[in-house]
């Protein structure tokens, strides 16, 4: 696979061009010099051929950053030049030749790598004079582009990158053009005509036809032996083919012969996915056909291909092998392979683990220690890493992808827009990874920001490994204090392994891989529903669910609801009233029984609706508590009614007494007195 490196001075558009070629937004882009510091790799596809693009930091002195950091960035860019097959030297057409351009051009010239100069930012400039100054660098042709608008990108792909890719074989467009040319040549060479009897004869010109009509036919003995054999073969097949079939068969045979004789397809196609195809079919499709597995099975996600077939785990084949195992039709080797694939169905995919933490806790130093090389820029200043860097790693036959992320500070301390984008990329890396490696600075104790990052990791459902860095040089009393603080503040993540390491000296770093493998295997292990039900039954027998509303909560059955993280779905009655304490009890039971370590376990409760609820009488749908409440309400109403009746009787009695005596009581209705009475 070919490698293309983008180098140049700061702020010339390398990251923008990187995003254009990879058709992603992985590289951070801003009108800010020195934004990119580490080498960033990305996959690109052009005309059916895949290649790798490297984005590098600017090669120039910067007074705003330490000289040590500038030298490390320059060394990263020079390493990219050494390992690439094509160097694209990007320059700023508006700024002209910078002092650092001569040194970069000299290094490229001494490396002997093919190079192309790309004069970027030519929009708004005279195309006749834009970028002409860069011919003085002596590196060949200068290509004018405006990458931010996409101008000139196709020219670079066709004239610069395509010739490098053709060194591995023809592109899809070359194969299609050769196919059309071969078909046209085959039709022109054959140009078969059919006479009335359905026999084939060679085309002849008008002069030849008239001459044949004037002269007598040649004797049959003069016919060439090969032509006689072909005529005999055709007569033998004439009874089975009509005239149209004969033409099609002859055209197809001639086309296959032309394909075999075509020189453009004479390359090794041992890597073809379809080994069952015939040789002409392989040549017709080519080594990198548009229907290849890479194009349809993968997509870009932070420069890491994602397989839509669940990590290569074929469920149909798994079920067929499982049925064959029940019938006893599998060999011991196949049975062992099935058991291994059942335990780790995603074993063929690399484990992605991200290093998460605050700024300046040693994430980049730990990345270099894990890789065994100076892969990322390390400096004794916070905020050195600004982007999430995906780096492949292979250790003891196991493949990994290390994700070095930027440090995350408190929100109130983040003021620059660049840092906000870096934090977004870090949070996205947490959601993308399989295992999150939380790095804590032992000399700063456990801070609230560490707990906030820990909460985000758990909410994302990622597996977790905790690494306490900078453990070297601490006194025994201070180490005991840190361990007590870990037990006190991180008691809610008792499922995660804790390692005390020193990334600078490498102490305890090798043990991290064991915990990462354990957490990943626990998160992706598949458990049967029968096993989950047995664990649920044992947990209920040991400690029954609590009562709710006078009735006990009933748990019926459980089944797996997902993986990475493990998810268990439990069905029952009144499970919505389940307290959190019993839910934690069930989580601990499943974690202990299934030996899950390093990953959270999620339990979901589901309660089905009663299909006969609307068919029952209203009085039977009432619970005992509701019936008692109705009785109390009715008794209260009767008491108020009796008290009102008693008050009415007393009032009537008093009114009657006042009427009889004529005084002593204020009547509700005043007695009308006649005007004649005095």
XYZ file of C-alpha atoms in Angstrom:
678
model
C 0.000 0.000 0.000
C 1.431 3.349 -1.047
C 2.030 6.153 1.467
C 1.678 9.876 0.691
C 3.091 12.457 3.123
C 1.949 16.091 3.347
C 4.763 18.356 4.538
C 5.381 22.073 4.606
C 5.532 25.138 6.799
C 2.771 25.894 9.333
C -0.643 27.096 8.206
C -0.320 26.219 4.507
C -3.399 23.933 4.396
C -1.987 20.445 5.039
C -4.794 19.364 7.369
C -7.433 20.735 5.000
C -5.891 18.765 2.136
C -5.736 15.692 4.397
C -9.478 15.908 5.013
C -10.079 16.352 1.276
C -8.129 13.237 0.353
C -9.575 11.018 3.106
C -13.081 12.494 2.732
C -13.339 12.863 6.507
C -13.097 15.596 9.136
C -10.567 13.797 11.308
C -7.851 16.447 11.245
C -8.459 19.636 13.200
C -8.496 22.685 10.933
C -8.240 26.297 12.059
C -6.642 29.534 10.906
C -3.960 29.041 13.498
C -0.304 28.127 12.817
C 1.128 25.098 14.596
C -2.199 23.408 15.241
C -1.065 19.963 14.047
C 1.822 18.537 16.039
C 1.775 14.756 15.673
C 1.759 12.555 12.608
C -1.814 11.641 11.743
C -2.534 8.748 9.400
C -5.640 8.371 7.289
C -6.943 6.009 4.633
C -7.902 7.308 1.227
C -9.384 5.665 -1.846
C -8.837 6.726 -5.445
C -10.169 4.835 -8.462
C -10.439 1.536 -6.597
C -6.949 1.775 -5.074
C -6.384 2.402 -1.371
C -3.456 4.400 -0.021
C -2.354 6.077 3.206
C -2.085 9.829 3.776
C 0.100 11.316 6.528
C -0.658 14.748 7.957
C 2.346 16.360 9.651
C 3.086 19.453 11.665
C 4.652 22.590 10.273
C 8.415 22.684 9.769
C 9.475 26.156 10.896
C 10.667 28.039 13.940
C 7.913 29.513 16.090
C 8.679 32.095 18.723
C 5.388 31.449 20.534
C 6.241 27.851 21.457
C 9.335 26.278 23.054
C 12.211 25.333 20.769
C 12.174 21.793 22.140
C 8.570 21.328 20.991
C 9.388 22.784 17.556
C 12.308 20.396 17.083
C 10.144 17.415 18.025
C 7.468 18.469 15.536
C 10.115 18.820 12.834
C 11.497 15.357 13.563
C 7.988 13.910 13.241
C 7.608 15.482 9.789
C 11.034 14.218 8.675
C 10.109 10.698 9.784
C 7.013 10.924 7.600
C 9.223 11.811 4.621
C 11.463 8.806 5.274
C 8.628 6.276 5.354
C 6.466 7.589 2.496
C 6.480 6.783 -1.236
C 5.421 10.252 -2.396
C 6.020 13.665 -0.821
C 3.533 16.459 -1.428
C 5.321 19.674 -0.468
C 2.627 22.260 0.304
C 3.474 25.966 0.202
C 1.517 29.194 0.594
C 1.201 30.977 -2.769
C 0.274 34.264 -1.092
C 3.202 34.275 1.323
C 5.784 33.209 -1.258
C 8.936 31.267 -0.431
C 9.495 31.090 3.330
C 12.931 30.598 4.940
C 11.977 27.095 6.063
C 11.006 26.021 2.531
C 14.631 25.801 1.399
C 15.592 23.470 4.250
C 12.569 21.254 3.618
C 13.309 21.141 -0.109
C 16.933 20.226 0.604
C 15.901 17.350 2.881
C 13.397 16.056 0.296
C 16.061 16.261 -2.419
C 18.539 14.265 -0.317
C 15.901 11.640 0.551
C 15.453 10.798 -3.127
C 11.664 10.486 -2.814
C 9.391 11.661 -5.663
C 7.957 15.048 -4.831
C 5.328 17.463 -6.078
C 4.998 21.099 -5.014
C 1.433 22.246 -4.324
C 0.981 26.014 -4.203
C -2.122 26.439 -2.078
C -4.376 29.470 -1.565
C -4.256 30.704 -5.174
C -7.901 31.806 -5.126
C -8.134 35.458 -6.070
C -4.650 35.504 -7.619
C -3.520 35.724 -11.243
C -3.209 32.082 -12.440
C -0.284 32.997 -14.730
C 1.980 34.155 -11.934
C 0.590 32.357 -8.856
C 3.171 29.942 -7.480
C 5.854 30.643 -10.086
C 8.366 31.610 -7.387
C 8.469 28.018 -6.110
C 10.195 26.735 -9.241
C 13.334 28.108 -7.596
C 13.189 25.213 -5.097
C 14.217 22.851 -7.892
C 11.684 20.111 -7.128
C 9.843 20.024 -10.422
C 6.331 21.025 -11.428
C 4.265 23.387 -9.243
C 0.516 22.677 -9.025
C -1.881 25.493 -8.183
C -4.715 24.669 -5.765
C -7.291 26.213 -3.504
C -7.891 23.238 -1.245
C -10.513 24.888 0.925
C -12.711 25.253 -2.177
C -11.616 21.995 -3.815
C -9.934 23.624 -6.826
C -7.007 21.706 -8.302
C -7.451 18.633 -6.104
C -8.525 16.391 -8.999
C -5.507 17.490 -10.995
C -3.180 16.377 -8.214
C -5.011 13.064 -7.941
C -4.783 12.390 -11.669
C -1.265 13.657 -12.378
C 0.602 13.091 -9.097
C -1.006 10.381 -6.990
C -2.383 8.122 -9.759
C 1.077 7.316 -11.287
C 2.319 6.197 -7.872
C -0.732 3.989 -7.356
C -0.299 2.390 -10.791
C 2.979 0.911 -9.616
C 0.951 -1.674 -7.681
C -1.320 -2.464 -10.611
C -3.914 -0.921 -12.903
C -6.656 1.296 -11.554
C -10.334 0.659 -12.123
C -10.465 3.195 -14.941
C -7.522 1.467 -16.648
C -9.250 -1.892 -16.418
C -12.503 -0.500 -17.779
C -10.700 1.238 -20.678
C -8.763 -1.931 -21.522
C -11.950 -3.944 -21.409
C -13.715 -1.641 -23.857
C -10.695 -1.608 -26.143
C -10.432 -5.402 -26.111
C -14.136 -5.820 -26.852
C -13.923 -3.379 -29.769
C -10.843 -5.139 -31.100
C -12.514 -8.539 -30.808
C -15.585 -7.372 -32.687
C -13.437 -5.785 -35.408
C -11.267 -8.902 -35.835
C -14.132 -11.366 -35.968
C -16.691 -9.329 -37.991
C -18.624 -12.524 -38.548
C -21.329 -12.752 -41.245
C -24.005 -15.405 -41.609
C -25.220 -16.886 -44.897
C -28.646 -18.285 -45.615
C -27.730 -21.789 -44.452
C -26.459 -20.470 -41.085
C -22.762 -21.187 -41.795
C -19.980 -18.761 -40.976
C -17.733 -17.405 -43.698
C -14.955 -14.825 -43.757
C -15.905 -11.290 -44.882
C -14.760 -10.371 -48.354
C -14.558 -7.159 -50.254
C -16.597 -6.365 -53.355
C -13.605 -6.881 -55.666
C -12.859 -10.254 -54.174
C -16.491 -11.285 -54.491
C -16.618 -10.364 -58.193
C -13.361 -12.179 -58.860
C -14.673 -15.283 -57.154
C -17.809 -15.136 -59.258
C -15.774 -14.958 -62.470
C -13.300 -17.685 -61.606
C -14.211 -21.268 -60.834
C -14.054 -22.467 -57.242
C -10.818 -23.950 -56.012
C -10.485 -27.642 -55.451
C -11.316 -28.860 -51.900
C -7.842 -30.349 -51.579
C -6.339 -26.860 -51.522
C -8.109 -25.915 -48.326
C -5.761 -25.470 -45.422
C -5.749 -28.227 -42.812
C -6.584 -25.846 -39.962
C -9.538 -24.375 -41.816
C -10.807 -27.860 -42.595
C -10.611 -28.806 -38.914
C -12.472 -25.659 -37.868
C -15.132 -26.318 -40.526
C -15.551 -29.874 -39.285
C -15.929 -28.668 -35.663
C -18.497 -26.103 -36.706
C -20.527 -28.659 -38.725
C -20.576 -30.954 -35.691
C -22.011 -28.226 -33.475
C -24.385 -26.800 -36.103
C -27.165 -29.156 -35.110
C -27.165 -27.758 -31.548
C -26.757 -24.052 -32.229
C -28.796 -21.781 -34.406
C -27.283 -18.856 -36.231
C -27.607 -16.380 -33.303
C -26.084 -18.816 -30.802
C -23.180 -19.427 -33.147
C -22.436 -15.746 -33.424
C -22.644 -15.245 -29.655
C -20.425 -18.260 -28.985
C -17.831 -17.113 -31.490
C -17.833 -13.579 -30.102
C -17.465 -14.840 -26.546
C -14.574 -17.149 -27.489
C -12.798 -14.365 -29.334
C -13.347 -11.943 -26.434
C -11.873 -14.429 -23.936
C -8.893 -14.948 -26.237
C -8.408 -11.194 -26.475
C -8.586 -10.879 -22.677
C -5.947 -13.555 -22.256
C -3.655 -11.889 -24.786
C -4.073 -8.412 -23.319
C -0.820 -7.334 -21.630
C -2.374 -4.932 -19.108
C -3.786 -7.804 -17.058
C -0.545 -9.774 -16.845
C 0.043 -9.286 -13.144
C -0.191 -11.501 -10.119
C -3.776 -11.843 -8.941
C -3.098 -14.309 -6.167
C -4.682 -11.890 -3.701
C -8.041 -11.995 -5.446
C -10.912 -12.611 -3.058
C -12.753 -14.951 -5.402
C -10.441 -17.927 -5.900
C -13.260 -19.863 -7.503
C -13.495 -17.584 -10.547
C -11.966 -18.544 -13.847
C -8.815 -16.834 -15.084
C -10.597 -14.707 -17.734
C -13.168 -13.668 -15.140
C -10.404 -12.675 -12.729
C -8.753 -10.599 -15.403
C -12.025 -8.948 -16.314
C -12.723 -7.948 -12.728
C -9.155 -6.969 -11.932
C -7.333 -7.093 -8.636
C -9.113 -4.039 -7.225
C -12.602 -4.112 -8.663
C -15.266 -1.637 -7.469
C -17.192 -4.458 -5.777
C -14.310 -5.284 -3.475
C -14.900 -6.188 0.154
C -13.111 -3.091 1.424
C -15.389 -0.637 -0.359
C -18.722 -2.201 0.633
C -17.836 -3.695 4.021
C -15.971 -0.829 5.587
C -16.396 2.869 6.174
C -14.169 5.544 7.644
C -14.431 6.195 11.359
C -11.460 8.135 12.682
C -9.199 6.422 10.163
C -10.199 3.000 11.485
C -12.370 0.815 9.227
C -15.579 -0.418 10.787
C -16.896 -3.802 9.672
C -20.689 -3.917 9.287
C -20.735 -7.702 9.729
C -20.253 -7.467 13.510
C -16.517 -7.820 13.532
C -16.447 -10.645 11.034
C -18.677 -12.851 13.185
C -20.904 -14.784 10.775
C -24.061 -15.664 12.688
C -25.423 -17.861 9.905
C -22.270 -19.960 9.843
C -22.273 -20.051 13.620
C -25.818 -21.421 13.739
C -25.062 -23.994 11.052
C -21.989 -25.183 12.947
C -24.021 -25.288 16.144
C -26.628 -27.531 14.519
C -23.891 -29.728 13.113
C -22.332 -29.994 16.577
C -25.655 -31.162 18.020
C -25.799 -33.889 15.381
C -22.169 -34.892 16.027
C -20.957 -34.065 12.513
C -18.012 -31.843 13.501
C -14.380 -32.812 13.799
C -12.458 -32.021 17.021
C -10.586 -29.194 15.244
C -13.840 -27.585 14.102
C -15.353 -27.990 17.554
C -12.365 -26.257 19.176
C -12.534 -23.422 16.660
C -16.256 -22.925 17.331
C -15.686 -22.786 21.085
C -12.980 -20.159 20.686
C -15.135 -18.056 18.349
C -18.059 -18.303 20.770
C -15.966 -17.027 23.664
C -14.461 -14.123 21.719
C -16.568 -13.451 18.612
C -14.668 -10.212 17.892
C -11.206 -11.746 18.179
C -10.368 -10.885 14.571
C -10.754 -7.129 15.171
C -8.106 -5.018 16.935
C -8.822 -3.787 20.437
C -9.146 -0.010 20.518
C -8.188 1.514 23.852
C -8.008 5.253 24.499
C -5.789 7.027 27.014
C -7.993 9.505 28.876
C -7.039 12.020 31.539
C -6.305 15.589 32.474
C -3.579 17.570 30.722
C 0.033 16.738 31.590
C -0.640 13.439 33.372
C 1.616 11.432 31.035
C -0.720 10.114 28.320
C 1.663 10.783 25.414
C 4.611 9.448 27.390
C 2.649 6.284 28.108
C 1.727 6.012 24.417
C 5.382 6.120 23.397
C 6.236 3.590 26.099
C 3.548 1.189 24.891
C 4.692 1.542 21.266
C 8.405 1.420 22.024
C 9.162 4.482 19.875
C 8.822 8.256 19.882
C 5.575 8.194 17.968
C 3.865 11.286 19.420
C 5.261 14.600 20.551
C 6.010 14.797 24.280
C 6.810 18.024 26.100
C 6.785 19.135 29.720
C 3.864 21.474 29.194
C 0.097 20.908 29.375
C -1.893 20.803 26.161
C 0.843 19.365 23.936
C -1.516 16.887 22.262
C -4.370 18.599 20.441
C -5.922 15.813 18.393
C -6.846 12.167 18.859
C -4.138 10.037 17.237
C -5.013 6.442 16.219
C -1.913 4.218 16.192
C -1.916 0.478 15.336
C 0.031 -1.871 17.605
C 0.690 -5.604 17.610
C 1.866 -7.388 20.747
C 2.208 -11.142 21.266
C 0.108 -11.874 18.189
C -2.743 -9.596 19.306
C -3.629 -6.422 17.417
C -4.456 -3.164 19.177
C -5.184 0.447 18.250
C -3.815 2.969 20.730
C -5.687 6.288 20.835
C -3.721 9.163 22.310
C -6.118 11.945 23.233
C -5.883 15.536 24.377
C -6.233 16.393 28.046
C -9.626 17.520 29.330
C -9.752 20.426 31.765
C -12.683 21.889 33.642
C -15.193 23.764 31.566
C -14.622 27.080 33.270
C -10.905 26.919 32.405
C -11.452 26.256 28.691
C -11.458 29.557 26.807
C -9.778 28.915 23.435
C -11.761 27.440 20.556
C -8.890 25.079 19.691
C -9.081 23.431 23.098
C -12.843 23.053 22.791
C -12.421 21.098 19.557
C -9.726 18.968 21.198
C -12.060 18.088 24.049
C -14.803 17.157 21.580
C -12.385 14.819 19.806
C -11.441 13.260 23.149
C -15.060 12.620 24.101
C -15.660 11.135 20.665
C -12.648 8.838 21.152
C -14.182 7.592 24.416
C -17.361 6.607 22.602
C -15.375 5.018 19.768
C -12.953 2.923 21.827
C -13.523 -0.507 23.355
C -11.527 0.062 26.546
C -10.866 3.418 28.225
C -7.554 3.678 30.074
C -7.981 6.445 32.649
C -4.586 7.957 33.542
C -4.375 9.659 36.959
C -1.474 11.723 38.274
C -0.494 10.248 41.636
C 1.174 13.466 42.758
C -2.066 15.464 42.427
C -4.333 12.950 44.219
C -7.842 12.178 42.889
C -9.425 15.384 41.628
C -13.019 16.209 40.750
C -12.064 16.349 37.066
C -10.876 12.724 37.247
C -14.244 11.732 38.683
C -16.065 13.664 35.947
C -14.131 11.823 33.238
C -14.771 8.558 35.047
C -18.508 9.265 35.099
C -18.520 10.028 31.369
C -16.724 6.744 30.635
C -19.229 4.745 32.680
C -22.206 6.532 31.112
C -20.791 5.694 27.680
C -20.694 2.010 28.648
C -16.981 1.605 27.934
C -14.746 -0.900 29.667
C -12.392 0.678 32.164
C -8.798 0.267 33.339
C -7.283 2.772 35.791
C -3.577 3.631 35.637
C -2.057 5.738 38.435
C 0.979 7.314 36.774
C 4.122 8.916 38.226
C 4.290 6.297 40.969
C 8.100 6.375 41.035
C 9.891 8.463 43.631
C 6.974 8.595 46.106
C 7.452 7.832 49.779
C 5.722 4.777 51.297
C 3.542 7.022 53.482
C 2.363 8.993 50.455
C 1.645 5.771 48.537
C -0.506 4.458 51.398
C -2.395 7.752 51.466
C -3.095 7.521 47.723
C -4.349 3.930 48.040
C -6.723 4.887 50.854
C -8.024 7.780 48.772
C -8.621 5.435 45.838
C -10.646 3.087 48.013
C -12.652 5.976 49.425
C -13.435 7.946 46.238
C -13.429 5.166 43.619
C -15.416 2.592 45.538
C -18.250 2.719 42.996
C -15.961 1.357 40.245
C -14.717 -1.684 42.110
C -14.993 -3.695 38.879
C -12.014 -1.875 37.286
C -8.399 -2.965 37.657
C -6.044 -0.364 39.153
C -2.361 -0.294 38.131
C 0.391 1.788 39.652
C 2.828 2.608 36.849
C 5.598 4.907 35.757
C 5.296 5.761 32.069
C 8.669 7.500 32.074
C 10.606 4.475 33.342
C 8.225 1.736 32.144
C 7.410 0.308 35.584
C 4.215 -1.782 35.487
C 3.305 -0.717 31.929
C 3.367 -4.269 30.547
C 0.656 -5.396 32.968
C -1.835 -2.997 31.387
C -2.320 -5.290 28.383
C -3.544 -8.148 30.589
C -6.241 -5.943 32.102
C -7.178 -4.516 28.691
C -7.594 -8.014 27.242
C -9.604 -9.121 30.281
C -11.935 -6.114 30.097
C -12.468 -6.522 26.344
C -13.147 -10.252 26.641
C -15.631 -9.656 29.466
C -17.427 -6.967 27.466
C -17.768 -9.031 24.267
C -18.423 -12.481 25.746
C -21.767 -13.977 24.720
C -23.817 -15.763 27.356
C -26.819 -17.997 26.725
C -30.283 -17.212 28.048
C -30.361 -20.462 30.040
C -27.242 -19.421 31.966
C -28.665 -15.965 32.693
C -31.921 -17.526 33.904
C -30.102 -19.924 36.234
C -28.180 -17.031 37.768
C -31.422 -15.064 38.203
C -33.163 -18.013 39.838
C -30.273 -18.546 42.273
C -30.180 -14.847 43.143
C -33.952 -14.756 43.826
C -33.796 -17.884 45.994
C -30.988 -16.436 48.063
C -32.616 -13.037 48.464
C -36.184 -12.419 47.287
C -37.262 -9.094 45.790
C -38.918 -6.640 48.196
C -42.646 -5.987 48.623
C -44.417 -3.170 46.819
C -48.039 -2.175 47.524
C -48.715 -5.270 49.552
C -47.461 -7.619 46.856
C -44.009 -9.010 46.164
C -42.192 -8.066 42.981
C -41.930 -11.091 40.715
C -39.005 -11.711 38.313
C -39.910 -14.194 35.572
C -36.983 -14.685 33.172
C -33.862 -12.981 31.767
C -32.066 -12.851 28.446
C -29.124 -11.010 26.884
C -29.949 -7.590 25.496
C -26.573 -6.584 24.083
C -22.827 -6.645 24.482
C -20.011 -4.173 24.962
C -21.123 -3.478 27.629
C -23.025 -6.627 28.743
C -26.740 -5.934 28.979
C -29.258 -8.215 30.746
C -33.008 -7.760 30.241
C -35.225 -9.104 33.055
C -38.995 -9.478 32.619
C -41.399 -9.535 35.548
C -44.348 -7.979 37.366
C -44.161 -4.598 39.113
C -40.476 -4.306 38.177
C -40.902 -0.550 37.798
C -41.082 -0.424 41.634
C -37.735 -2.233 41.966
C -35.419 -0.313 44.347
C -31.853 0.494 43.318
C -30.396 -1.567 46.152
C -31.825 -4.810 44.766
C -30.735 -3.825 41.259
C -27.145 -3.481 42.498
C -27.510 -6.865 44.181
C -28.466 -8.474 40.868
C -25.556 -6.731 39.088
C -23.112 -8.128 41.635
C -24.615 -11.604 41.261
C -24.170 -11.574 37.499
C -20.679 -10.086 37.770
C -19.591 -12.753 40.256
C -21.169 -15.678 38.419
C -19.993 -14.693 34.926
C -16.577 -13.504 36.181
C -16.968 -10.118 34.523
C -14.126 -7.733 35.233
C -13.326 -4.325 33.840
C -16.688 -3.495 32.291
C -20.011 -2.258 33.703
C -23.067 -4.524 33.652
C -26.369 -2.948 32.650
C -29.675 -4.457 33.807
C -32.968 -3.414 32.240
C -36.399 -4.331 33.616
C -39.416 -4.829 31.395
C -42.995 -5.245 32.511
C -45.590 -6.569 30.113
C -49.140 -5.225 29.944
C -52.066 -7.391 31.084
C -54.060 -8.282 27.931
C -57.222 -8.953 30.028
C -57.108 -5.733 32.052
C -59.911 -4.053 30.063
C -62.138 -7.147 30.078
C -62.459 -7.435 33.862
C -65.254 -5.697 35.845
C -64.377 -2.403 37.428
C -64.759 -3.646 41.001
C -62.328 -6.494 40.399
C -59.718 -4.200 38.983
C -59.552 -2.328 42.330
C -56.776 -3.205 44.726
C -57.320 -3.704 48.450
C -55.834 -0.330 49.276
C -58.165 1.419 46.814
C -61.191 -0.398 48.236
C -60.267 0.646 51.794
C -59.850 4.228 50.642
C -63.291 4.169 49.048
C -64.814 2.828 52.305
C -63.160 5.574 54.320
C -64.443 8.198 51.885
C -68.005 6.834 52.067
C -67.935 6.746 55.896
C -66.734 10.352 56.014
C -69.498 11.450 53.692
C -72.120 9.697 55.881
C -70.790 11.420 59.006
C -71.036 14.841 57.356
C -74.579 14.021 56.249
C -75.697 12.950 59.747
C -74.148 16.082 61.290
C -75.960 18.292 58.759
C -79.287 16.557 59.461
C -78.813 16.987 63.211
C -78.028 20.697 62.826
C -81.100 21.156 60.620
C -83.365 19.487 63.223
C -82.010 21.694 66.021
C -82.548 24.798 63.935
C -86.135 23.834 63.058
C -86.886 23.169 66.695
C -85.538 26.591 67.716
C -87.505 28.305 64.981
C -90.717 26.627 66.098
C -90.104 27.699 69.710
C -89.447 31.302 68.609
C -92.671 31.386 66.619
C -94.662 30.106 69.527
C -93.291 32.639 72.035
C -92.737 35.454 69.545
C -89.306 36.501 70.799
C -85.844 35.302 71.646
C -84.720 34.171 68.216
C -83.812 35.816 64.886
C -85.895 34.222 62.238
C -84.500 33.365 58.882
C -87.614 34.864 57.272
C -88.834 38.137 58.776
C -92.546 38.193 59.607
C -94.393 40.771 57.556
C -96.403 43.286 59.705
C -99.533 44.854 58.298
C -99.497 48.680 57.920
C -102.926 49.021 59.593
C -101.623 47.386 62.741
C -99.999 49.692 65.254
